[in-house]
mmCIF file of C-alpha atoms in Angstrom:
data_model
loop_
_atom_site.group_PDB
_atom_site.id
_atom_site.type_symbol
_atom_site.label_atom_id
_atom_site.label_comp_id
_atom_site.label_asym_id
_atom_site.label_seq_id
_atom_site.Cartn_x
_atom_site.Cartn_y
_atom_site.Cartn_z
ATOM 1 C CA UNK A 14 6.587 30.638 18.583
ATOM 2 C CA UNK A 15 9.577 29.229 20.549
ATOM 3 C CA UNK A 16 11.423 26.684 18.614
ATOM 4 C CA UNK A 17 13.357 25.462 21.293
ATOM 5 C CA UNK A 18 10.156 24.725 23.231
ATOM 6 C CA UNK A 19 8.836 22.912 20.372
ATOM 7 C CA UNK A 20 12.007 20.835 19.871
ATOM 8 C CA UNK A 21 12.220 19.954 24.065
ATOM 9 C CA UNK A 22 8.245 18.422 23.909
ATOM 10 C CA UNK A 23 8.793 17.299 20.589
ATOM 11 C CA UNK A 24 11.382 15.080 21.947
ATOM 12 C CA UNK A 25 9.754 14.367 25.151
ATOM 13 C CA UNK A 26 6.519 13.049 23.336
ATOM 14 C CA UNK A 27 9.069 10.451 20.908
ATOM 15 C CA UNK A 28 10.876 9.240 23.494
ATOM 16 C CA UNK A 29 8.184 8.331 26.158
ATOM 17 C CA UNK A 30 5.971 7.300 23.515
ATOM 18 C CA UNK A 31 8.366 5.209 22.034
ATOM 19 C CA UNK A 32 9.297 3.677 25.534
ATOM 20 C CA UNK A 33 5.380 2.704 25.949
ATOM 21 C CA UNK A 34 4.727 -0.894 25.488
ATOM 22 C CA UNK A 35 1.794 0.045 23.216
ATOM 23 C CA UNK A 36 4.107 1.126 20.702
ATOM 24 C CA UNK A 37 5.908 -1.925 20.387
ATOM 25 C CA UNK A 38 2.391 -3.633 20.252
ATOM 26 C CA UNK A 39 1.887 -1.583 17.985
ATOM 27 C CA UNK A 40 4.670 -1.957 15.830
ATOM 28 C CA UNK A 41 4.216 -5.484 16.255
ATOM 29 C CA UNK A 42 1.306 -6.052 14.889
ATOM 30 C CA UNK A 43 2.019 -4.192 11.872
ATOM 31 C CA UNK A 44 4.514 -6.041 11.046
ATOM 32 C CA UNK A 45 2.610 -9.683 11.908
ATOM 33 C CA UNK A 46 -0.190 -7.990 9.642
ATOM 34 C CA UNK A 47 2.201 -7.448 6.573
ATOM 35 C CA UNK A 48 4.028 -10.801 6.758
ATOM 36 C CA UNK A 49 1.308 -12.902 6.487
ATOM 37 C CA UNK A 50 -0.447 -10.192 3.692
ATOM 38 C CA UNK A 51 2.835 -10.829 1.827
ATOM 39 C CA UNK A 52 2.591 -14.637 2.834
ATOM 40 C CA UNK A 53 -1.255 -14.676 1.561
ATOM 41 C CA UNK A 54 0.068 -12.946 -1.681
ATOM 42 C CA UNK A 55 2.638 -15.242 -2.411
ATOM 43 C CA UNK A 56 0.824 -17.836 -2.170
ATOM 44 C CA UNK A 57 -1.720 -16.389 -4.768
ATOM 45 C CA UNK A 58 0.860 -15.037 -7.152
ATOM 46 C CA UNK A 59 2.602 -18.670 -7.236
ATOM 47 C CA UNK A 60 -1.181 -20.184 -7.831
ATOM 48 C CA UNK A 61 -2.143 -17.534 -10.856
ATOM 49 C CA UNK A 62 1.871 -17.825 -11.862
ATOM 50 C CA UNK A 63 2.120 -19.079 -15.586
ATOM 51 C CA UNK A 64 3.902 -22.140 -15.847
ATOM 52 C CA UNK A 65 7.153 -22.892 -17.089
ATOM 53 C CA UNK A 66 8.987 -25.620 -19.382
ATOM 54 C CA UNK A 67 12.032 -26.905 -20.275
ATOM 55 C CA UNK A 68 11.865 -27.963 -23.408
ATOM 56 C CA UNK A 69 14.412 -30.127 -25.854
ATOM 57 C CA UNK A 70 14.091 -31.087 -29.515
ATOM 58 C CA UNK A 71 15.559 -33.395 -31.938
ATOM 59 C CA UNK A 72 15.909 -35.349 -35.299
ATOM 60 C CA UNK A 73 15.341 -33.595 -38.638
ATOM 61 C CA UNK A 74 12.484 -30.896 -38.175
ATOM 62 C CA UNK A 75 13.375 -30.382 -34.889
ATOM 63 C CA UNK A 76 13.903 -26.437 -36.057
ATOM 64 C CA UNK A 77 11.052 -26.697 -37.648
ATOM 65 C CA UNK A 78 8.862 -28.181 -33.769
ATOM 66 C CA UNK A 79 11.096 -25.753 -31.805
ATOM 67 C CA UNK A 80 9.078 -22.829 -33.666
ATOM 68 C CA UNK A 81 6.115 -23.931 -33.593
ATOM 69 C CA UNK A 82 6.103 -25.443 -30.112
ATOM 70 C CA UNK A 83 7.402 -22.016 -29.014
ATOM 71 C CA UNK A 84 4.075 -20.127 -31.143
ATOM 72 C CA UNK A 85 1.960 -22.665 -29.970
ATOM 73 C CA UNK A 86 3.059 -21.464 -25.637
ATOM 74 C CA UNK A 87 1.181 -18.365 -25.457
ATOM 75 C CA UNK A 88 -2.254 -19.176 -26.621
ATOM 76 C CA UNK A 89 -1.532 -22.015 -23.690
ATOM 77 C CA UNK A 90 -0.528 -19.960 -21.408
ATOM 78 C CA UNK A 91 2.904 -21.234 -20.512
ATOM 79 C CA UNK A 92 6.211 -19.990 -20.547
ATOM 80 C CA UNK A 93 8.509 -22.438 -23.213
ATOM 81 C CA UNK A 94 12.292 -22.478 -23.274
ATOM 82 C CA UNK A 95 13.041 -24.737 -26.560
ATOM 83 C CA UNK A 96 15.969 -26.084 -27.473
ATOM 84 C CA UNK A 97 17.732 -28.138 -30.291
ATOM 85 C CA UNK A 98 19.476 -30.890 -29.438
ATOM 86 C CA UNK A 99 21.974 -32.259 -31.595
ATOM 87 C CA UNK A 100 22.281 -35.935 -32.240
ATOM 88 C CA UNK A 101 25.866 -35.887 -30.206
ATOM 89 C CA UNK A 102 24.254 -34.620 -26.700
ATOM 90 C CA UNK A 103 21.000 -36.725 -27.462
ATOM 91 C CA UNK A 104 21.775 -39.321 -24.758
ATOM 92 C CA UNK A 105 22.960 -36.463 -22.816
ATOM 93 C CA UNK A 106 19.310 -34.864 -23.476
ATOM 94 C CA UNK A 107 17.636 -37.755 -22.266
ATOM 95 C CA UNK A 108 20.005 -38.114 -19.210
ATOM 96 C CA UNK A 109 18.509 -34.653 -18.096
ATOM 97 C CA UNK A 110 14.457 -35.614 -18.399
ATOM 98 C CA UNK A 111 15.471 -38.839 -16.104
ATOM 99 C CA UNK A 112 17.127 -36.013 -13.243
ATOM 100 C CA UNK A 113 14.466 -33.600 -14.059
ATOM 101 C CA UNK A 114 16.334 -31.112 -15.439
ATOM 102 C CA UNK A 115 14.563 -31.040 -18.640
ATOM 103 C CA UNK A 116 10.243 -31.555 -18.627
ATOM 104 C CA UNK A 117 10.623 -33.236 -22.209
ATOM 105 C CA UNK A 118 12.567 -34.147 -25.003
ATOM 106 C CA UNK A 119 10.764 -34.375 -28.463
ATOM 107 C CA UNK A 120 13.142 -36.770 -31.018
ATOM 108 C CA UNK A 121 11.296 -38.003 -34.749
ATOM 109 C CA UNK A 122 7.647 -38.470 -33.005
ATOM 110 C CA UNK A 123 8.356 -39.572 -29.459
ATOM 111 C CA UNK A 124 8.209 -37.751 -26.288
ATOM 112 C CA UNK A 125 11.062 -38.555 -23.384
ATOM 113 C CA UNK A 126 9.043 -37.514 -20.152
ATOM 114 C CA UNK A 127 10.712 -38.999 -16.490
ATOM 115 C CA UNK A 128 6.954 -39.976 -15.643
ATOM 116 C CA UNK A 129 3.983 -37.901 -17.273
ATOM 117 C CA UNK A 130 3.449 -35.501 -19.501
ATOM 118 C CA UNK A 131 2.305 -32.217 -17.943
ATOM 119 C CA UNK A 132 -1.373 -31.546 -19.174
ATOM 120 C CA UNK A 133 -0.458 -27.872 -19.949
ATOM 121 C CA UNK A 134 2.832 -28.780 -21.924
ATOM 122 C CA UNK A 135 0.772 -32.012 -23.721
ATOM 123 C CA UNK A 136 -0.932 -29.629 -26.175
ATOM 124 C CA UNK A 137 2.196 -27.678 -27.169
ATOM 125 C CA UNK A 138 3.686 -30.415 -27.607
ATOM 126 C CA UNK A 139 1.570 -32.074 -29.592
ATOM 127 C CA UNK A 140 1.211 -29.359 -32.390
ATOM 128 C CA UNK A 141 4.375 -29.728 -32.405
ATOM 129 C CA UNK A 142 4.867 -33.395 -32.593
ATOM 130 C CA UNK A 143 2.604 -31.854 -36.449
ATOM 131 C CA UNK A 144 5.701 -30.776 -37.969
ATOM 132 C CA UNK A 145 7.611 -34.173 -37.670
ATOM 133 C CA UNK A 146 4.148 -35.505 -40.030
ATOM 134 C CA UNK A 147 2.716 -32.636 -42.361
ATOM 135 C CA UNK A 148 4.753 -31.806 -45.066
ATOM 136 C CA UNK A 149 6.586 -28.823 -46.246
ATOM 137 C CA UNK A 150 5.024 -27.176 -42.370
ATOM 138 C CA UNK A 151 8.465 -24.922 -42.330
ATOM 139 C CA UNK A 152 6.542 -23.315 -44.809
ATOM 140 C CA UNK A 153 3.700 -22.668 -43.421
ATOM 141 C CA UNK A 154 2.829 -19.335 -42.081
ATOM 142 C CA UNK A 155 2.099 -18.848 -38.616
ATOM 143 C CA UNK A 156 -0.689 -16.426 -38.044
ATOM 144 C CA UNK A 157 -0.531 -13.883 -36.196
ATOM 145 C CA UNK A 158 -2.145 -12.152 -33.176
ATOM 146 C CA UNK A 159 -1.997 -8.717 -32.690
ATOM 147 C CA UNK A 160 -3.511 -7.103 -29.649
ATOM 148 C CA UNK A 161 -5.886 -3.741 -30.144
ATOM 149 C CA UNK A 162 -6.553 -4.126 -25.643
ATOM 150 C CA UNK A 163 -3.656 -5.689 -24.128
ATOM 151 C CA UNK A 164 -4.000 -5.871 -20.673
ATOM 152 C CA UNK A 165 -1.066 -4.333 -18.159
ATOM 153 C CA UNK A 166 1.248 -6.815 -17.119
ATOM 154 C CA UNK A 167 1.729 -4.858 -13.783
ATOM 155 C CA UNK A 168 -2.142 -4.335 -12.768
ATOM 156 C CA UNK A 169 -2.658 -6.913 -10.230
ATOM 157 C CA UNK A 170 0.611 -5.638 -8.338
ATOM 158 C CA UNK A 171 -0.826 -2.282 -8.474
ATOM 159 C CA UNK A 172 -3.709 -3.360 -7.456
ATOM 160 C CA UNK A 173 -2.521 -5.499 -4.527
ATOM 161 C CA UNK A 174 -0.489 -2.346 -3.548
ATOM 162 C CA UNK A 175 -2.099 -0.161 -3.554
ATOM 163 C CA UNK A 176 -4.288 -2.082 -1.597
ATOM 164 C CA UNK A 177 -2.016 -2.417 1.384
ATOM 165 C CA UNK A 178 -1.264 1.071 0.708
ATOM 166 C CA UNK A 179 -4.703 2.309 1.945
ATOM 167 C CA UNK A 180 -4.949 0.185 4.727
ATOM 168 C CA UNK A 181 -2.144 0.967 6.108
ATOM 169 C CA UNK A 182 -2.537 4.834 5.598
ATOM 170 C CA UNK A 183 -5.653 4.965 7.740
ATOM 171 C CA UNK A 184 -4.395 2.601 9.992
ATOM 172 C CA UNK A 185 -1.428 4.719 11.095
ATOM 173 C CA UNK A 186 -3.672 7.929 11.193
ATOM 174 C CA UNK A 187 -6.537 6.404 13.188
ATOM 175 C CA UNK A 188 -3.933 4.556 15.474
ATOM 176 C CA UNK A 189 -1.941 7.956 15.949
ATOM 177 C CA UNK A 190 -4.323 10.469 16.101
ATOM 178 C CA UNK A 191 -5.873 8.374 18.757
ATOM 179 C CA UNK A 192 -2.836 8.710 20.905
ATOM 180 C CA UNK A 193 -2.798 12.470 19.984
ATOM 181 C CA UNK A 194 -6.311 13.080 21.700
ATOM 182 C CA UNK A 195 -5.153 10.563 23.786
ATOM 183 C CA UNK A 196 -2.378 13.066 25.177
ATOM 184 C CA UNK A 197 -4.332 15.544 25.598
ATOM 185 C CA UNK A 198 -6.730 14.763 27.695
ATOM 186 C CA UNK A 199 -4.569 12.722 29.904
ATOM 187 C CA UNK A 200 -2.536 16.021 30.668
ATOM 188 C CA UNK A 201 -5.697 17.628 30.780
ATOM 189 C CA UNK A 202 -7.298 15.185 33.352
ATOM 190 C CA UNK A 203 -3.658 14.652 35.877
ATOM 191 C CA UNK A 204 -3.158 18.605 35.799
ATOM 192 C CA UNK A 205 0.099 18.047 34.345
ATOM 193 C CA UNK A 206 -0.858 20.298 31.669
ATOM 194 C CA UNK A 207 -0.805 23.592 34.233
ATOM 195 C CA UNK A 208 3.035 22.559 34.774
ATOM 196 C CA UNK A 209 3.648 22.517 31.264
ATOM 197 C CA UNK A 210 1.853 25.410 30.407
ATOM 198 C CA UNK A 211 3.801 27.614 32.504
ATOM 199 C CA UNK A 212 7.033 27.004 30.624
ATOM 200 C CA UNK A 213 5.798 26.355 27.009
ATOM 201 C CA UNK A 214 3.071 28.008 25.186
ATOM 202 C CA UNK A 215 -0.261 26.435 24.119
ATOM 203 C CA UNK A 216 0.480 26.219 20.341
ATOM 204 C CA UNK A 217 4.338 25.074 21.792
ATOM 205 C CA UNK A 218 3.137 22.500 23.296
ATOM 206 C CA UNK A 219 0.470 21.413 20.559
ATOM 207 C CA UNK A 220 3.186 21.532 17.595
ATOM 208 C CA UNK A 221 5.415 19.835 19.194
ATOM 209 C CA UNK A 222 3.168 16.841 20.589
ATOM 210 C CA UNK A 223 1.743 16.083 16.969
ATOM 211 C CA UNK A 224 5.682 16.401 15.423
ATOM 212 C CA UNK A 225 6.917 13.872 17.880
ATOM 213 C CA UNK A 226 3.884 11.366 17.591
ATOM 214 C CA UNK A 227 4.089 12.214 14.194
ATOM 215 C CA UNK A 228 7.946 11.078 14.157
ATOM 216 C CA UNK A 229 7.239 8.292 15.691
ATOM 217 C CA UNK A 230 4.153 6.585 12.841
ATOM 218 C CA UNK A 231 6.633 7.420 10.101
ATOM 219 C CA UNK A 232 9.218 5.652 11.968
ATOM 220 C CA UNK A 233 6.631 2.325 12.161
ATOM 221 C CA UNK A 234 5.455 3.295 8.542
ATOM 222 C CA UNK A 235 8.927 3.328 7.542
ATOM 223 C CA UNK A 236 9.822 -0.505 9.363
ATOM 224 C CA UNK A 237 6.510 -1.278 8.084
ATOM 225 C CA UNK A 238 7.824 -0.884 4.647
ATOM 226 C CA UNK A 239 11.034 -1.875 4.837
ATOM 227 C CA UNK A 240 9.495 -5.228 6.334
ATOM 228 C CA UNK A 241 6.939 -5.691 3.730
ATOM 229 C CA UNK A 242 9.232 -5.362 1.042
ATOM 230 C CA UNK A 243 11.948 -7.481 1.814
ATOM 231 C CA UNK A 244 9.337 -10.197 2.288
ATOM 232 C CA UNK A 245 7.689 -9.317 -0.672
ATOM 233 C CA UNK A 246 10.379 -9.657 -2.988
ATOM 234 C CA UNK A 247 12.313 -12.889 -0.770
ATOM 235 C CA UNK A 248 8.778 -14.178 -1.900
ATOM 236 C CA UNK A 249 8.269 -13.588 -5.523
ATOM 237 C CA UNK A 250 4.972 -12.083 -4.262
ATOM 238 C CA UNK A 251 6.533 -8.518 -5.130
ATOM 239 C CA UNK A 252 8.733 -7.038 -7.988
ATOM 240 C CA UNK A 253 10.613 -4.382 -7.073
ATOM 241 C CA UNK A 254 10.427 -1.519 -9.806
ATOM 242 C CA UNK A 255 10.154 2.156 -9.964
ATOM 243 C CA UNK A 256 6.450 2.132 -9.318
ATOM 244 C CA UNK A 257 6.746 0.274 -6.469
ATOM 245 C CA UNK A 258 8.977 2.228 -4.978
ATOM 246 C CA UNK A 259 6.216 4.961 -6.400
ATOM 247 C CA UNK A 260 4.360 4.565 -4.317
ATOM 248 C CA UNK A 261 5.985 4.487 -1.047
ATOM 249 C CA UNK A 262 7.401 7.895 -1.532
ATOM 250 C CA UNK A 263 3.004 8.824 -2.729
ATOM 251 C CA UNK A 264 1.906 6.636 0.690
ATOM 252 C CA UNK A 265 4.345 8.910 2.926
ATOM 253 C CA UNK A 266 3.853 12.734 1.532
ATOM 254 C CA UNK A 267 0.308 11.487 1.873
ATOM 255 C CA UNK A 268 0.507 10.333 5.262
ATOM 256 C CA UNK A 269 2.074 13.128 6.375
ATOM 257 C CA UNK A 270 -0.966 15.162 5.641
ATOM 258 C CA UNK A 271 -3.116 13.785 6.550
ATOM 259 C CA UNK A 272 -1.975 13.119 10.181
ATOM 260 C CA UNK A 273 -1.107 16.751 9.959
ATOM 261 C CA UNK A 274 -4.655 16.993 9.220
ATOM 262 C CA UNK A 275 -6.472 14.402 11.770
ATOM 263 C CA UNK A 276 -4.232 15.131 14.609
ATOM 264 C CA UNK A 277 -5.169 19.009 14.472
ATOM 265 C CA UNK A 278 -8.832 17.832 15.013
ATOM 266 C CA UNK A 279 -8.113 15.404 17.081
ATOM 267 C CA UNK A 280 -6.254 17.503 19.337
ATOM 268 C CA UNK A 281 -8.048 20.415 19.435
ATOM 269 C CA UNK A 282 -11.506 18.231 19.940
ATOM 270 C CA UNK A 283 -9.891 15.711 23.155
ATOM 271 C CA UNK A 284 -8.989 19.775 24.027
ATOM 272 C CA UNK A 285 -12.734 20.439 24.960
ATOM 273 C CA UNK A 286 -12.796 17.584 27.348
ATOM 274 C CA UNK A 287 -11.781 16.472 31.127
ATOM 275 C CA UNK A 288 -12.173 13.050 30.858
ATOM 276 C CA UNK A 289 -11.275 9.139 28.096
ATOM 277 C CA UNK A 290 -14.775 8.287 28.950
ATOM 278 C CA UNK A 291 -15.569 12.011 27.499
ATOM 279 C CA UNK A 292 -12.868 11.706 24.510
ATOM 280 C CA UNK A 293 -13.964 8.535 22.595
ATOM 281 C CA UNK A 294 -17.802 10.261 22.798
ATOM 282 C CA UNK A 295 -15.916 13.408 21.401
ATOM 283 C CA UNK A 296 -13.724 12.554 18.453
ATOM 284 C CA UNK A 297 -15.995 9.649 16.855
ATOM 285 C CA UNK A 298 -17.542 12.511 14.280
ATOM 286 C CA UNK A 299 -13.709 12.247 13.482
ATOM 287 C CA UNK A 300 -13.225 8.491 13.200
ATOM 288 C CA UNK A 301 -16.060 8.276 11.373
ATOM 289 C CA UNK A 302 -15.054 10.852 8.418
ATOM 290 C CA UNK A 303 -12.079 8.745 8.367
ATOM 291 C CA UNK A 304 -13.481 5.582 7.877
ATOM 292 C CA UNK A 305 -15.962 7.250 5.196
ATOM 293 C CA UNK A 306 -13.175 7.730 2.547
ATOM 294 C CA UNK A 307 -11.533 4.535 3.667
ATOM 295 C CA UNK A 308 -14.504 2.539 2.339
ATOM 296 C CA UNK A 309 -14.523 4.755 -0.623
ATOM 297 C CA UNK A 310 -10.825 4.052 -1.216
ATOM 298 C CA UNK A 311 -11.882 -0.158 -1.204
ATOM 299 C CA UNK A 312 -14.741 0.543 -3.630
ATOM 300 C CA UNK A 313 -12.277 3.129 -6.102
ATOM 301 C CA UNK A 314 -9.981 -0.115 -6.217
ATOM 302 C CA UNK A 315 -12.582 -2.147 -7.599
ATOM 303 C CA UNK A 316 -14.040 0.918 -10.392
ATOM 304 C CA UNK A 317 -11.231 3.608 -10.233
ATOM 305 C CA UNK A 318 -12.582 5.583 -13.427
ATOM 306 C CA UNK A 319 -16.190 6.486 -11.660
ATOM 307 C CA UNK A 320 -17.198 10.161 -11.682
ATOM 308 C CA UNK A 321 -18.078 10.102 -8.018
ATOM 309 C CA UNK A 322 -14.465 8.363 -7.828
ATOM 310 C CA UNK A 323 -12.378 11.224 -9.853
ATOM 311 C CA UNK A 324 -14.512 14.028 -7.694
ATOM 312 C CA UNK A 325 -14.086 12.662 -4.422
ATOM 313 C CA UNK A 326 -10.410 12.283 -4.825
ATOM 314 C CA UNK A 327 -9.173 16.038 -5.269
ATOM 315 C CA UNK A 328 -11.689 16.530 -2.437
ATOM 316 C CA UNK A 329 -9.674 16.914 1.433
ATOM 317 C CA UNK A 330 -10.405 15.346 3.724
ATOM 318 C CA UNK A 331 -11.490 12.339 1.584
ATOM 319 C CA UNK A 332 -8.369 12.740 -0.866
ATOM 320 C CA UNK A 333 -5.929 11.045 1.135
ATOM 321 C CA UNK A 334 -6.901 7.691 1.480
ATOM 322 C CA UNK A 335 -8.626 7.710 -2.056
ATOM 323 C CA UNK A 336 -5.572 9.893 -4.028
ATOM 324 C CA UNK A 337 -3.222 7.324 -2.801
ATOM 325 C CA UNK A 338 -5.363 4.618 -4.544
ATOM 326 C CA UNK A 339 -5.814 5.861 -7.820
ATOM 327 C CA UNK A 340 -2.489 7.103 -8.023
ATOM 328 C CA UNK A 341 -0.686 3.495 -6.856
ATOM 329 C CA UNK A 342 -2.988 2.197 -8.959
ATOM 330 C CA UNK A 343 -1.904 3.936 -12.409
ATOM 331 C CA UNK A 344 -5.886 5.673 -12.500
ATOM 332 C CA UNK A 345 -4.064 8.829 -12.059
ATOM 333 C CA UNK A 346 -4.359 11.559 -14.769
ATOM 334 C CA UNK A 347 -1.278 13.839 -13.316
ATOM 335 C CA UNK A 348 -3.276 17.117 -12.935
ATOM 336 C CA UNK A 349 -5.352 15.461 -10.482
ATOM 337 C CA UNK A 350 -2.446 14.159 -7.666
ATOM 338 C CA UNK A 351 -1.081 18.461 -8.454
ATOM 339 C CA UNK A 352 -4.400 19.966 -7.545
ATOM 340 C CA UNK A 353 -5.350 16.708 -4.335
ATOM 341 C CA UNK A 354 -1.937 17.423 -2.487
ATOM 342 C CA UNK A 355 -2.441 21.516 -3.719
ATOM 343 C CA UNK A 356 -6.321 21.052 -2.114
ATOM 344 C CA UNK A 357 -5.489 19.577 0.877
ATOM 345 C CA UNK A 358 -1.960 21.472 1.794
ATOM 346 C CA UNK A 359 -4.749 25.382 2.400
ATOM 347 C CA UNK A 360 -6.697 22.853 4.334
ATOM 348 C CA UNK A 361 -4.801 21.343 6.190
ATOM 349 C CA UNK A 362 -3.461 25.058 7.373
ATOM 350 C CA UNK A 363 -7.125 26.542 7.650
ATOM 351 C CA UNK A 364 -7.828 23.765 9.962
ATOM 352 C CA UNK A 365 -4.313 23.444 12.106
ATOM 353 C CA UNK A 366 -4.877 27.371 12.364
ATOM 354 C CA UNK A 367 -8.482 26.371 13.294
ATOM 355 C CA UNK A 368 -7.145 23.979 15.743
ATOM 356 C CA UNK A 369 -4.050 25.551 17.525
ATOM 357 C CA UNK A 370 -6.955 28.665 18.118
ATOM 358 C CA UNK A 371 -9.587 26.178 19.678
ATOM 359 C CA UNK A 372 -7.165 23.584 22.041
ATOM 360 C CA UNK A 373 -5.853 27.290 22.939
ATOM 361 C CA UNK A 374 -8.962 28.314 24.518
ATOM 362 C CA UNK A 375 -9.954 25.084 25.901
ATOM 363 C CA UNK A 376 -7.037 22.892 27.494
ATOM 364 C CA UNK A 377 -7.381 24.993 30.338
ATOM 365 C CA UNK A 378 -10.930 25.323 30.927
ATOM 366 C CA UNK A 379 -11.884 22.016 33.016
ATOM 367 C CA UNK A 380 -14.971 20.625 34.189
ATOM 368 C CA UNK A 381 -18.225 19.793 32.052
ATOM 369 C CA UNK A 382 -17.334 19.912 28.083
ATOM 370 C CA UNK A 383 -16.622 23.085 26.869
ATOM 371 C CA UNK A 384 -18.807 24.153 23.826
ATOM 372 C CA UNK A 385 -16.995 24.573 20.004
ATOM 373 C CA UNK A 386 -18.329 27.637 20.358
ATOM 374 C CA UNK A 387 -17.032 29.161 23.995
ATOM 375 C CA UNK A 388 -13.922 27.698 23.039
ATOM 376 C CA UNK A 389 -13.772 29.416 19.265
ATOM 377 C CA UNK A 390 -14.977 32.859 20.780
ATOM 378 C CA UNK A 391 -12.720 32.851 23.993
ATOM 379 C CA UNK A 392 -10.048 34.552 23.272
ATOM 380 C CA UNK A 393 -11.640 37.566 21.265
ATOM 381 C CA UNK A 394 -13.617 37.963 24.397
ATOM 382 C CA UNK A 395 -10.724 37.824 26.554
#
């Protein structure tokens, strides 16, 4: 295969498709969807966010009250920042309460607040106030809670990332695979394919087309991810951890594998027809093949350890959409992605070779739809 021809076709596809208004609209819609998703996630995150309070304690039992309040806060699901206020700073602390810089000040059985005590803070302060009334309370041993099966604090964020990754993978792959199919039929219906094949081989043309359009897909994916991460970090909906960056890398790897696999299949199917109307019908089975793992992946998010989810996450082409969700959610064992990528890589090589053969034997046959058998055996008969 002529590498210069592949680069020429790749550059042509990248530039021409990149100038297309449809690409700009696609990028704009993707960015808008991501921004809306981030805003919704931010609102939900803020709604479920653990409330935080700053409280000062003064008086003879201030240290004990502080300890009691800090021990009681987790039970009432609040975050408490407690401090001991000296007698000299008592007036300043009261001023901080008036100014809203301090949520409450507890001093000798009295609670000073700006207007009213927050209902979530009130039971904590009531518990702390016992310290000023019960003798020798500072000698009482505090009950310790031992968590036998603690919840992962990042589980919610991982599920959100997994959901976003799933939607992005599906939308990107089906959009750009359809671009490949549409491009093949456009060239064939307009007879431009005859001119192109006078200069490059069918396999070089197919390879350059898939790489060029795929590069645009990666560019859009990178832009979408960058905007999503920036917006998520700015709104507090997303905390930039190593797990987030790992998910970004996983999505990129599976997009490349899935795109090459499906794009080769879409191109082969499109090469067998000569009109856009026929193309829509011809690629329906492939669309269904993409949608089945897409909906299965949604079920996997809610039940990632189900037996059928584990099996399908290893089997191509279902693994393209299911395995990234399990990895992003932290539900996959270390060996599962290795096996899934190995199987997907092997099957991708096979589908690329088969797709190239069908494309090569069908792309110059005009008129009625070329049967799969004829497309597969044409080369041998020749």
